[in-house]
Coordinates of C-alpha atoms in Angstrom, one line a residue:
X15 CA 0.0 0.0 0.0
X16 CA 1.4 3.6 -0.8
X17 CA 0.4 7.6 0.1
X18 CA -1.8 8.7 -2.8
X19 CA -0.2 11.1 -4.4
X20 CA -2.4 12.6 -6.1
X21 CA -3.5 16.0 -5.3
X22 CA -7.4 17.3 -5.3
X23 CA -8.9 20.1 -7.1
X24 CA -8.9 23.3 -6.0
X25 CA -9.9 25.4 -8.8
X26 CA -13.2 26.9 -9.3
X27 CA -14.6 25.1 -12.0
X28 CA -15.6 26.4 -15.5
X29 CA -18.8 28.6 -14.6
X30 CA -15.9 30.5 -11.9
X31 CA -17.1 33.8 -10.7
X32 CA -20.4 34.7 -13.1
X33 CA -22.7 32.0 -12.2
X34 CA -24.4 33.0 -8.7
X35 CA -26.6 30.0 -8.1
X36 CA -30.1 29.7 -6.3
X37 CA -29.7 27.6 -2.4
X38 CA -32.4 26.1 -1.0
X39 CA -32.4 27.3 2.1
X40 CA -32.3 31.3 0.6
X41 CA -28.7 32.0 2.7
X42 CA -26.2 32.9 0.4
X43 CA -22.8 31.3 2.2
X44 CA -22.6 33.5 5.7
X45 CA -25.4 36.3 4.2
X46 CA -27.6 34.2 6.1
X47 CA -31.6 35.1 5.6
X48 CA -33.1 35.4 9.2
X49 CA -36.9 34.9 10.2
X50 CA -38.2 36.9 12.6
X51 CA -38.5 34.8 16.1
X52 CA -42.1 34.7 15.4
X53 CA -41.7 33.3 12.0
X54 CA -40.0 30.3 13.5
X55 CA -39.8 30.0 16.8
X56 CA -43.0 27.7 18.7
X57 CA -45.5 28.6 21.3
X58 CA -45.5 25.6 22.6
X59 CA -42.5 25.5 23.8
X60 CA -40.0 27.4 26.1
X61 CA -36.8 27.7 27.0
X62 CA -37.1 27.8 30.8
X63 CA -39.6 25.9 32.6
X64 CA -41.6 27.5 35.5
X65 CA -44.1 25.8 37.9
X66 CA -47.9 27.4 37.8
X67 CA -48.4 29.2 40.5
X68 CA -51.9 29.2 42.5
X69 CA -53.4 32.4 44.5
X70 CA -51.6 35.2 42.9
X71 CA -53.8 38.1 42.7
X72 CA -52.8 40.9 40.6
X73 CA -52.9 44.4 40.9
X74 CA -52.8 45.9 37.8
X75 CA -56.7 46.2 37.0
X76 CA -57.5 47.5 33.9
X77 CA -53.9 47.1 32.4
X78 CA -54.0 43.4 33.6
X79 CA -53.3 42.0 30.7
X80 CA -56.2 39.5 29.1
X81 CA -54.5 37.1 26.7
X82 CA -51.6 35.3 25.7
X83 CA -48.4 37.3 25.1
X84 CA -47.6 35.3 22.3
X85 CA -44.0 35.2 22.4
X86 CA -42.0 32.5 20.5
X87 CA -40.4 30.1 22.7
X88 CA -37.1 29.1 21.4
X89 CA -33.9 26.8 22.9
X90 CA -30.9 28.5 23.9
X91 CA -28.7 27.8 20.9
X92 CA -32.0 29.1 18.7
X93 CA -31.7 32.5 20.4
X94 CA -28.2 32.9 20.1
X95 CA -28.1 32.1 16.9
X96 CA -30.5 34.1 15.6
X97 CA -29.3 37.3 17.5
X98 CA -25.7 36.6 16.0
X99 CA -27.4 36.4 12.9
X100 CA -29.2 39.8 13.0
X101 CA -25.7 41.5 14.1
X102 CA -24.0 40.3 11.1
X103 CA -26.8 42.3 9.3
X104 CA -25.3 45.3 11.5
X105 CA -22.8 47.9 10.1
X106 CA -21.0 49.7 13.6
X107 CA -17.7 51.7 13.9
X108 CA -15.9 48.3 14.1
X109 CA -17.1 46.8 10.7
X110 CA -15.4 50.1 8.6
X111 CA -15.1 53.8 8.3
X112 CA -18.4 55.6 9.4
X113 CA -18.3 58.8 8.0
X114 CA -22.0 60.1 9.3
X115 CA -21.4 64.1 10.0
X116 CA -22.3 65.2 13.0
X117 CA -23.2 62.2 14.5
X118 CA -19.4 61.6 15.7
X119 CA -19.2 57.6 15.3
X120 CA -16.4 57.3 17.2
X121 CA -14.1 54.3 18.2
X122 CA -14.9 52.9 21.8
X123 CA -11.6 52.0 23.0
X124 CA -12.0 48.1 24.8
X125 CA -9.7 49.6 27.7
X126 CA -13.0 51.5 28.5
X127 CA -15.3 48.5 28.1
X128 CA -12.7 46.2 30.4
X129 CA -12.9 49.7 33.1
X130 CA -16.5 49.4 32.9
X131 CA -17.2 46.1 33.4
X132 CA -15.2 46.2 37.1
X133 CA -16.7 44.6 40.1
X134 CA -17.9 47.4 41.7
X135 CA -19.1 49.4 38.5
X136 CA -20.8 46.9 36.9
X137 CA -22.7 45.6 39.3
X138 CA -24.1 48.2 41.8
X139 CA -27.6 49.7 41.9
X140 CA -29.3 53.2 42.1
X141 CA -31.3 52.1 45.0
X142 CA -28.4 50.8 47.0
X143 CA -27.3 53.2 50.2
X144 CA -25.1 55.5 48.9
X145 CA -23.0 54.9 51.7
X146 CA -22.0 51.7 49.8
X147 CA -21.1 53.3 46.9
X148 CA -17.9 55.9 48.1
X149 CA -15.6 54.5 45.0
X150 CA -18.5 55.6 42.3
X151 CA -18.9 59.1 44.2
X152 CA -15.4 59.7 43.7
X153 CA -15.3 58.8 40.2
X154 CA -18.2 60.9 39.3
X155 CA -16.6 63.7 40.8
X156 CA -13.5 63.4 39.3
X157 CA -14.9 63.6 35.8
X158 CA -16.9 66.2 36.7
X159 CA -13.5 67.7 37.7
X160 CA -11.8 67.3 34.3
X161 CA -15.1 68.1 32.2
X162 CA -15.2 71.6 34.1
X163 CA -11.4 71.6 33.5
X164 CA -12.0 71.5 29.7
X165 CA -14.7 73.6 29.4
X166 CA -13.7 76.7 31.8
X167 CA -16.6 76.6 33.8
X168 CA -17.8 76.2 37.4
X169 CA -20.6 73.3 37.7
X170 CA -22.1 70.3 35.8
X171 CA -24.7 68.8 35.9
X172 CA -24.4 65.0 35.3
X173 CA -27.7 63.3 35.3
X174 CA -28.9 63.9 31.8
X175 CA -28.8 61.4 29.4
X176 CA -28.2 62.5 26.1
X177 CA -27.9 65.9 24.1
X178 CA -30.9 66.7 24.0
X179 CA -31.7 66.1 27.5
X180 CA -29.1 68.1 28.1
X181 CA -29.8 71.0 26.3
X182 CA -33.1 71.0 28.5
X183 CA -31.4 70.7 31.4
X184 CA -29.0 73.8 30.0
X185 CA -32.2 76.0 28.7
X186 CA -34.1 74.8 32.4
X187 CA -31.1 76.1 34.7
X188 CA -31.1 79.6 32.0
X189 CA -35.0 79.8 33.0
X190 CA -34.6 79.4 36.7
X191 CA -32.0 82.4 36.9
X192 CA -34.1 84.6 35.0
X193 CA -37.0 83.7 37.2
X194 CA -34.6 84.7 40.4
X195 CA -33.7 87.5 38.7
X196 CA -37.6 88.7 38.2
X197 CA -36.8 88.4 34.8
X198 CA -39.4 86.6 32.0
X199 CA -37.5 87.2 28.8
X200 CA -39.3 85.5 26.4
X201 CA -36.8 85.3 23.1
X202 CA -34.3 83.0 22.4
X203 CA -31.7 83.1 19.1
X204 CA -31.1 80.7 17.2
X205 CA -29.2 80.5 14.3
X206 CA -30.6 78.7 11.2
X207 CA -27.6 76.5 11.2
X208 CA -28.4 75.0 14.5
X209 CA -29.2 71.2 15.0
X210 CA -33.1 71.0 15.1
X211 CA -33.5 70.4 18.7
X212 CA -32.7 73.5 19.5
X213 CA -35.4 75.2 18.7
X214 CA -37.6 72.2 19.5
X215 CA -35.7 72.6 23.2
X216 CA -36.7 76.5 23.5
X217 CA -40.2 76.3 22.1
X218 CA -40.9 73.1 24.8
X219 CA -40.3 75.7 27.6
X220 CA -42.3 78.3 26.3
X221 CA -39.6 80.7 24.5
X222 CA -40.3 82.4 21.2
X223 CA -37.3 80.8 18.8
X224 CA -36.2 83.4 16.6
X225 CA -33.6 82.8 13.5
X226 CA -30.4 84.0 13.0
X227 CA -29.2 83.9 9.4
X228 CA -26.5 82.9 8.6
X229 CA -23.6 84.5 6.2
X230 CA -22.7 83.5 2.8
X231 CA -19.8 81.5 4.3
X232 CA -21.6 79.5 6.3
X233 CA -21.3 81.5 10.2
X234 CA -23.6 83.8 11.9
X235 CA -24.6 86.9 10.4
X236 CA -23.5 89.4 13.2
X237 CA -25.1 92.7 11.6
X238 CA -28.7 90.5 11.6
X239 CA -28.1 89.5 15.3
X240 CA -27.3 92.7 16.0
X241 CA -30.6 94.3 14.4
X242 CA -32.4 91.4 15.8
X243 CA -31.1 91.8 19.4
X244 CA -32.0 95.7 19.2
X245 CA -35.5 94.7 18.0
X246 CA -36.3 92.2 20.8
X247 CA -34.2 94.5 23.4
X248 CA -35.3 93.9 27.1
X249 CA -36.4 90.7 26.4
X250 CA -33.9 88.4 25.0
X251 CA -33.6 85.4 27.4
X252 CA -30.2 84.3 25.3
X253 CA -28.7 82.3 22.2
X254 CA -28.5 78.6 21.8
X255 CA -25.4 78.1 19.3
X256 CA -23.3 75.2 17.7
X257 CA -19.5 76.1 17.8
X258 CA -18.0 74.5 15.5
X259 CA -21.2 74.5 13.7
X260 CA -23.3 72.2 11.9
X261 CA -21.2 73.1 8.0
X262 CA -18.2 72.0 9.8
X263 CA -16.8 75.7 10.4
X264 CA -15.9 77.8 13.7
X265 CA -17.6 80.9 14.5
X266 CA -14.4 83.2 14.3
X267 CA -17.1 86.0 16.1
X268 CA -18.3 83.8 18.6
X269 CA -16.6 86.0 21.6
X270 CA -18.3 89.2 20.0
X271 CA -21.2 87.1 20.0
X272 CA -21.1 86.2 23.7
X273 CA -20.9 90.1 24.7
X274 CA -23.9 91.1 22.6
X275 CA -26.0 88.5 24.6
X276 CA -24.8 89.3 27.5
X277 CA -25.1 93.0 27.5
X278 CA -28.7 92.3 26.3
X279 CA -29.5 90.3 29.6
X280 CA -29.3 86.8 28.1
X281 CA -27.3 83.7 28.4
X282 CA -25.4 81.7 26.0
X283 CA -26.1 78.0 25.1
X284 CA -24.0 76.7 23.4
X285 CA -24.9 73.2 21.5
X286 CA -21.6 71.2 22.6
X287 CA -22.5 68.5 20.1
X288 CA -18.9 69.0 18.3
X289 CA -17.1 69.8 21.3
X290 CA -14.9 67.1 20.3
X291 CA -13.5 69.6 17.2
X292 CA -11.7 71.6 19.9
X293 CA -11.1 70.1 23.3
X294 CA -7.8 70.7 24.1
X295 CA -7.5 73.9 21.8
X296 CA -10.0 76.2 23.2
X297 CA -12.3 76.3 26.1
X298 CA -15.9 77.1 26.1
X299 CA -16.4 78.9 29.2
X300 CA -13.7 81.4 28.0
X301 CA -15.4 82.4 24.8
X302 CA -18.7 83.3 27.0
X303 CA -20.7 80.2 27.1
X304 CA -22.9 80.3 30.7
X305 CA -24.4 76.6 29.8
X306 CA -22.8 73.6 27.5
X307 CA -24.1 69.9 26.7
X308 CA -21.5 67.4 26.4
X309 CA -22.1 64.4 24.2
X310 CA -19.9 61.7 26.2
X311 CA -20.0 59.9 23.1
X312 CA -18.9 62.4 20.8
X313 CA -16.0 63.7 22.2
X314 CA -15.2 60.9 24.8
X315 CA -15.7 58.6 23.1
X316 CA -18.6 56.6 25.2
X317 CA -20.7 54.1 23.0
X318 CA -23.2 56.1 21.0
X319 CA -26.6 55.4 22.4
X320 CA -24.9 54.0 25.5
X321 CA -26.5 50.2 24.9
X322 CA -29.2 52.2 26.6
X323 CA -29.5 55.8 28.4
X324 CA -26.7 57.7 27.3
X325 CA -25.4 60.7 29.4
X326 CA -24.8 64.3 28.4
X327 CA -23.8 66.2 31.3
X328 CA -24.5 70.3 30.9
X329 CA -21.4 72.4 32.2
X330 CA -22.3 75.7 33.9
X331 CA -21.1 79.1 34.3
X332 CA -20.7 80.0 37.7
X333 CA -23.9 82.5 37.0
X334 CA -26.1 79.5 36.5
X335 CA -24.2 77.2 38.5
X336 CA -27.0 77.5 41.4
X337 CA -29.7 76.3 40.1
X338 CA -27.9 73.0 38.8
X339 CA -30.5 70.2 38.8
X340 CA -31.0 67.4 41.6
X341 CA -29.6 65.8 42.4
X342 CA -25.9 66.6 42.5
X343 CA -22.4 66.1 44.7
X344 CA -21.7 68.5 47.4
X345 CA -17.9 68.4 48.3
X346 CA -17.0 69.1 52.2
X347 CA -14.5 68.5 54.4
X348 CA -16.5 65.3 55.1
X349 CA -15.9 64.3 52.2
X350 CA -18.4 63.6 49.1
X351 CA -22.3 64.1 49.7
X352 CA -25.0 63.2 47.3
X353 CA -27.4 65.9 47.9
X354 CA -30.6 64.4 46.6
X355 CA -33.6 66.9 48.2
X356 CA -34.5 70.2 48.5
X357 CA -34.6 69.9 51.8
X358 CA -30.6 69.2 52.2
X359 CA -29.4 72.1 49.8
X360 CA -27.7 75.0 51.0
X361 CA -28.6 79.0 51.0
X362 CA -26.7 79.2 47.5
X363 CA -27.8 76.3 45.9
X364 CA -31.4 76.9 43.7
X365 CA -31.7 73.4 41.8
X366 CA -34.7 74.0 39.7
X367 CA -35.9 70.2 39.7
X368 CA -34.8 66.9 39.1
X369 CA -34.8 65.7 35.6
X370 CA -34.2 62.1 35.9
X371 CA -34.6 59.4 39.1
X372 CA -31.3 59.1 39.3
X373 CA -28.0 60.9 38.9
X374 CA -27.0 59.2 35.9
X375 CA -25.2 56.5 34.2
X376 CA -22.5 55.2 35.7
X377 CA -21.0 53.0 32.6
X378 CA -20.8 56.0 30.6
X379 CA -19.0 58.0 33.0
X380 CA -16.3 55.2 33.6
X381 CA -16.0 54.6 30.1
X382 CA -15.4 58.6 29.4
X383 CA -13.0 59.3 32.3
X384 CA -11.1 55.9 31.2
X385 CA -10.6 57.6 28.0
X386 CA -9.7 61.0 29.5
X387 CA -7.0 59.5 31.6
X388 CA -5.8 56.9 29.6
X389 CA -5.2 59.6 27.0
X390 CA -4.0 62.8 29.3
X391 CA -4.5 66.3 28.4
X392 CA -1.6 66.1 25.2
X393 CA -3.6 63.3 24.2
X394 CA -7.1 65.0 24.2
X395 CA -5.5 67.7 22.6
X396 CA -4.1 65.3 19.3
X397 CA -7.4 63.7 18.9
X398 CA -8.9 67.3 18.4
X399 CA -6.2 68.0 15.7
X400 CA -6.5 64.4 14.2
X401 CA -10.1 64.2 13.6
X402 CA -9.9 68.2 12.0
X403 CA -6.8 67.0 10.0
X404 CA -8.7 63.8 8.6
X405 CA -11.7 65.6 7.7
X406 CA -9.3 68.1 5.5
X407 CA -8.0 65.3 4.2
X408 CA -10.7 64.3 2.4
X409 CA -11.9 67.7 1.7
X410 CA -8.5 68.2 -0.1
X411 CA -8.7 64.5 -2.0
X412 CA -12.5 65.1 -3.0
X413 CA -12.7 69.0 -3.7
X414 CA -11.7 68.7 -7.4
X415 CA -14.7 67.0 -7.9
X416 CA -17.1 67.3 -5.4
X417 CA -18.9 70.5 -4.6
X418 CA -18.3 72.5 -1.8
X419 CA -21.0 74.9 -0.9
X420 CA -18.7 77.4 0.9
X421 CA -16.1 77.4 -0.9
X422 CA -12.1 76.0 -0.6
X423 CA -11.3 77.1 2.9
X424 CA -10.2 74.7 5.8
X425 CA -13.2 72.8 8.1
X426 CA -13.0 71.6 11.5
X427 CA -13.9 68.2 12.3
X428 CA -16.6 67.3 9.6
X429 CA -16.3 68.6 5.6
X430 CA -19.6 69.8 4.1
X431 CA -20.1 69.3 0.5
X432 CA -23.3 69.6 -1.4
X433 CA -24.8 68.0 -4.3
X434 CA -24.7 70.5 -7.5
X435 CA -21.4 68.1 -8.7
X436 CA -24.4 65.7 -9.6
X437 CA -26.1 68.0 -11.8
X438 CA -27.9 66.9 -15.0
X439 CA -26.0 63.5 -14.2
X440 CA -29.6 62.0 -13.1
X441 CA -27.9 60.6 -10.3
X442 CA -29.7 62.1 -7.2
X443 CA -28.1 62.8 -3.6
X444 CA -30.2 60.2 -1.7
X445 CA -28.9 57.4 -4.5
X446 CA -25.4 58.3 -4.3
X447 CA -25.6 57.7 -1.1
X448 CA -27.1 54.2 -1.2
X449 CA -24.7 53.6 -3.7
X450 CA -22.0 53.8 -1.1
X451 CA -23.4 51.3 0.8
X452 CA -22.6 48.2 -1.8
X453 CA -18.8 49.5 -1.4
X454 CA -19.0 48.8 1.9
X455 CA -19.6 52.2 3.4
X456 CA -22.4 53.9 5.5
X457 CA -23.0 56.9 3.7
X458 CA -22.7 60.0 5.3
X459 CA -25.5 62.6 6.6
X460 CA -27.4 63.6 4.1
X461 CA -29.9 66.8 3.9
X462 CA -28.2 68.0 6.9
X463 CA -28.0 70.9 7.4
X464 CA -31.0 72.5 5.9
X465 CA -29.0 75.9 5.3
X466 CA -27.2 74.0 2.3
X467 CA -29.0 72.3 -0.7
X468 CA -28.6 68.1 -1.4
X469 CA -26.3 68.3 2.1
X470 CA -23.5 65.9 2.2
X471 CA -21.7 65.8 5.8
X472 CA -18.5 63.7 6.5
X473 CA -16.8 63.0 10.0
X474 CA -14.2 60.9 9.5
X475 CA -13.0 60.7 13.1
X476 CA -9.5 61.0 14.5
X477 CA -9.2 57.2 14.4
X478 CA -9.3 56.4 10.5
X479 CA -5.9 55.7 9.6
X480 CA -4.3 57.7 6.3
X481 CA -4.6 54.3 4.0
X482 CA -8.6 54.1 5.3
X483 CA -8.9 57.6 4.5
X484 CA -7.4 56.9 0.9
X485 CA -10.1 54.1 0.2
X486 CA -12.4 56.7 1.5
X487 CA -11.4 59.3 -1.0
X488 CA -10.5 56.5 -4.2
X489 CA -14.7 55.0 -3.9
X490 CA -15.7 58.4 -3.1
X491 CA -14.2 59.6 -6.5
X492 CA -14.8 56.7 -8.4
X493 CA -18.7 57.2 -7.6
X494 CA -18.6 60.3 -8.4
X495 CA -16.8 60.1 -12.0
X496 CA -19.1 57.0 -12.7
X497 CA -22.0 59.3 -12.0
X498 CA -21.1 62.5 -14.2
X499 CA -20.1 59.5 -17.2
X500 CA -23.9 59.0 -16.9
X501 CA -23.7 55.5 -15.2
X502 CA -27.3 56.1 -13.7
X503 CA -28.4 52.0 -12.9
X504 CA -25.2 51.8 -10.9
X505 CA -27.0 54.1 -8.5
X506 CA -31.1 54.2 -9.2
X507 CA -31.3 51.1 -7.8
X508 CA -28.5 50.8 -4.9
X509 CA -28.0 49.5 -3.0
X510 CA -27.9 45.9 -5.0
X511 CA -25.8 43.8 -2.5
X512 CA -27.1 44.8 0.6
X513 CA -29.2 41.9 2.6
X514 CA -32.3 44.3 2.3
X515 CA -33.2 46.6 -1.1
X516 CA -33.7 49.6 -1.0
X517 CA -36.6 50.9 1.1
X518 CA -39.1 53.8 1.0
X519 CA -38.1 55.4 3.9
X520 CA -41.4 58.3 3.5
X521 CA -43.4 55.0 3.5
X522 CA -42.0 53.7 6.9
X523 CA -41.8 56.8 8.7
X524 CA -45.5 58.1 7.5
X525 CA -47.2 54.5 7.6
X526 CA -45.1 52.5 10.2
X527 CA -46.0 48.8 10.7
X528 CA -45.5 48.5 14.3
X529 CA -47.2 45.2 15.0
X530 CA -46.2 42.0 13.5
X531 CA -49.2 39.9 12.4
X532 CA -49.4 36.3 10.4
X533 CA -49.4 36.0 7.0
X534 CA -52.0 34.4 5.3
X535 CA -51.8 30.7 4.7
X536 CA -50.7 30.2 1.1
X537 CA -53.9 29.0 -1.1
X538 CA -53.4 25.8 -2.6
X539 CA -54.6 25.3 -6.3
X540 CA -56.8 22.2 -6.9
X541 CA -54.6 21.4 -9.7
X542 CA -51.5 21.0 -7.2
X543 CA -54.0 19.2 -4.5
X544 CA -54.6 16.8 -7.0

């Protein structure tokens, strides 16, 4: 008997790459078609068994609820694999480059997740005495510390949990010290440039909103805030600005801007949403700003969402810094108090509510000050400069072909383009970007901001290195030349390789189907019964 020697195959055979067969199963290798747990999973079965219990009386009266829940009972190895399944379907920061502008999809660090996950983070509760909890006190003050040392101010607020929130919390606090000022100014700026929840914040509490225009470069028209701050004089309760702002570009006048609120008896907001353009380089509280959200995620780099609450703590001046929200930490020479009640505050402290049960999210703030520390304030400072540097990198590598709707000058963090370089191509801005989702990319923001036409807004992130930034900028121009050569099915239909087709998104968002419900039995023919 001897070794075979004869070697197998291992060539694709003659069809090779063009023949794309049907499966029988619908799964296409690991693009793996998933059902929806209802679709396949049983109701008569379960993957935990629990004994019936006798003589429980509930309490819920009318919201008791009356039938069946109906949920699919499924083995363990079921569920797992059909939640891996589903995240395969996912595309996150950790798949590829994620260039949404404004949105700041930034890397998470796994140094932060391993901080997080601590005994002793992880694992404690809100309702647990707080005199259990020294170590997470101390840690929530510290980056409170380092958050008030970055932005030049006085006080934060932790307990809000995302921007928005926050910007409530920011426009609450501006309210209160009006109100102890026997002030009831009822106007507040707001530049047309500004992220929509501003004015959506302002209007909730009762303000007026009133628009700011902006300049043909892209920043605040001072001689219309001017004429606008005149006309509403007496009764301008203060400005809710983005800085950098929402086309990418710093408000060179935003100290001049500052004083003119000021000496008309308001207060300045400013939308910290791109804080993470300039930490390190400049600090808020010195350019003016009484009252600033920070998006944990944004700028330190905290996961976006937070796999639940987020957090965006408000930094305060130290004129609004009294009526900081409940509850907060009191620092005394016995050491760290949570002050919780109204009842336990001091002369100088005017909290004007609580916004939330609890003071916040303590994953996030681990996460965030694991990031500050593990990168130091030279480090904070180079991310700033990185992330501006990458987004002029692709500026530079796609302004030749791309449009830019203010013109060749430098951007901060995130490059604004718009969509006139698609002219008469019949290629429109909502398919270009779908297009770039069958090369592999999330496309970027689109329509955003409304002061620019066909908006296209990168963030590229201080992360990407230079050769992921050159892929960037070589599919970027390679869509764009295939578009203006007229190569319209390339992008009328993207995205073609996706697991789902294209979908209409005014469809889903006017007419959502919220409910699952069973498809009809299919209808058998007599001729196939027979």
């Amino acid at each position: 008997m001897s070794m075979n020697t004869q070697g197998r195959p291992t060539a694709p055979g003659e069809a090779g790459e063009s023949f794309r067969p049907k499966t029988f199963t619908g799964n296409r290798a690991l693009d793996m078609e998933e059902p929806l747990l209802f679709e396949f999973g049983s109701l008569e079965t379960t993957g935990v068994d629990l004994d019936e219990e006798d003589g429980i009386e509930f309490e819920l009266g009318a919201f008791e609820r009356k039938a069946d829940i109906g949920l699919a009972g499924l083995a363990e190895p079921e569920a797992m694999r059909h939640y891996v399944r589903l995240s395969r379907n996912n595309y996150a920061i950790d798949s590829g480059l994620y260039p949404l502008g404004s949105c700041t999809m930034k890397h998470n660090p796994r140094l932060n997740e391993k901080m997080a996950r601590l005994p002793g983070f992880s694992d404690i509760h809100p309702l647990q005495p707080v005199s259990s909890v020294p170590g997470a006190l101390e840690l929530i003050d510290e980056l409170a510390h380092w958050l008030m040392v970055s932005t030049g101010t006085h006080a934060v607020a932790m307990s809000p949990k995302a921007g928005a929130h926050g910007e409530l919390c920011g426009m609450m606090a501006i309210k209160a010290a009006h109100t102890a000022a026997g002030r009831d100014p009822k106007i507040v700026l707001v530049p047309e440039s500004a992220h929509g929840t501003n004015p959506a914040t302002a209007a909730l509490l009762g303000f007026k909103v009133v628009s700011i225009d902006a300049k043909e470069d892209g920043t605040v028209d001072l001689a219309t805030l001017k004429n606008t701050i005149a006309e509403h004089a007496d009764n301008i309760a203060g400005i809710m600005l983005t800085n950098p702002n929402t086309c990418g570009l710093f408000e060179r006048d935003v100290k001049e801007i500052a004083d003119l609120i000021h000496d008309a008896g308001g207060f300045f907001y400013c939308d910290g949403a791109n804080f993470n353009a300039i930490v390190g380089k400049a600090r808020p509280g010195d350019l003016g700003v009484d009252a600033m959200h920070i998006n944990l995620h944004k700028t330190f780099s905290t996961p976006h969402g937070g796999g639940g609450p987020g957090s965006g703590p408000v930094v305060l001046s130290d004129r609004l810094a009294p009526y900081a929200p409940l509850p907060f930490i009191r620092k005394s020479d016995a050491g760290l108090e949570l002050v919780e009640t109204n009842a336990a505050t001091s002369d100088d402290e005017q909290p004007f509510g609580r916004m939330t049960a609890f003071h916040g999210q303590m994953g996030m703030y681990v996460r965030a000050l694991s990031y500050m520390m593990s990168h130091g304030s030279d480090g904070l400072k180079q991310a700033s400069e990185d992330a501006v540097l990458n987004a002029n990198y692709i500026r530079v590598g796609l302004q030749d072909l791309m449009s830019l709707p203010f013109g060749v000058r430098p951007c901060m963090h995130e490059v604004l383009f718009d969509d006139s370089f698609l002219k008469d191509s019949g290629v429109t801005t909502l398919d270009f970007a779908k297009a770039m989702i069958d090369e592999g990319y999330h496309p970027m923001t689109m329509y955003f901001p409304l002061v620019v036409h066909g908006a296209m807004l990168i963030e590229p992130t201080e992360s990407e290195s230079r050769a992921s930034l050159d892929l960037f900028v070589a599919t970027m121009r390679d869509l764009v030349m295939s578009a203006q050569r007229g190569e319209t099915e390339r992008f009328s239909g993207a995205p073609y390789l996706a697991p789902r087709r294209r979908l209409d998104e005014t469809g889903a968002a006017r007419k959502p189907v919220l409910k699952w419900t069973e498809p009809e039995p299919a209808q058998v023919t007599p001729e196939a019964a027979e």
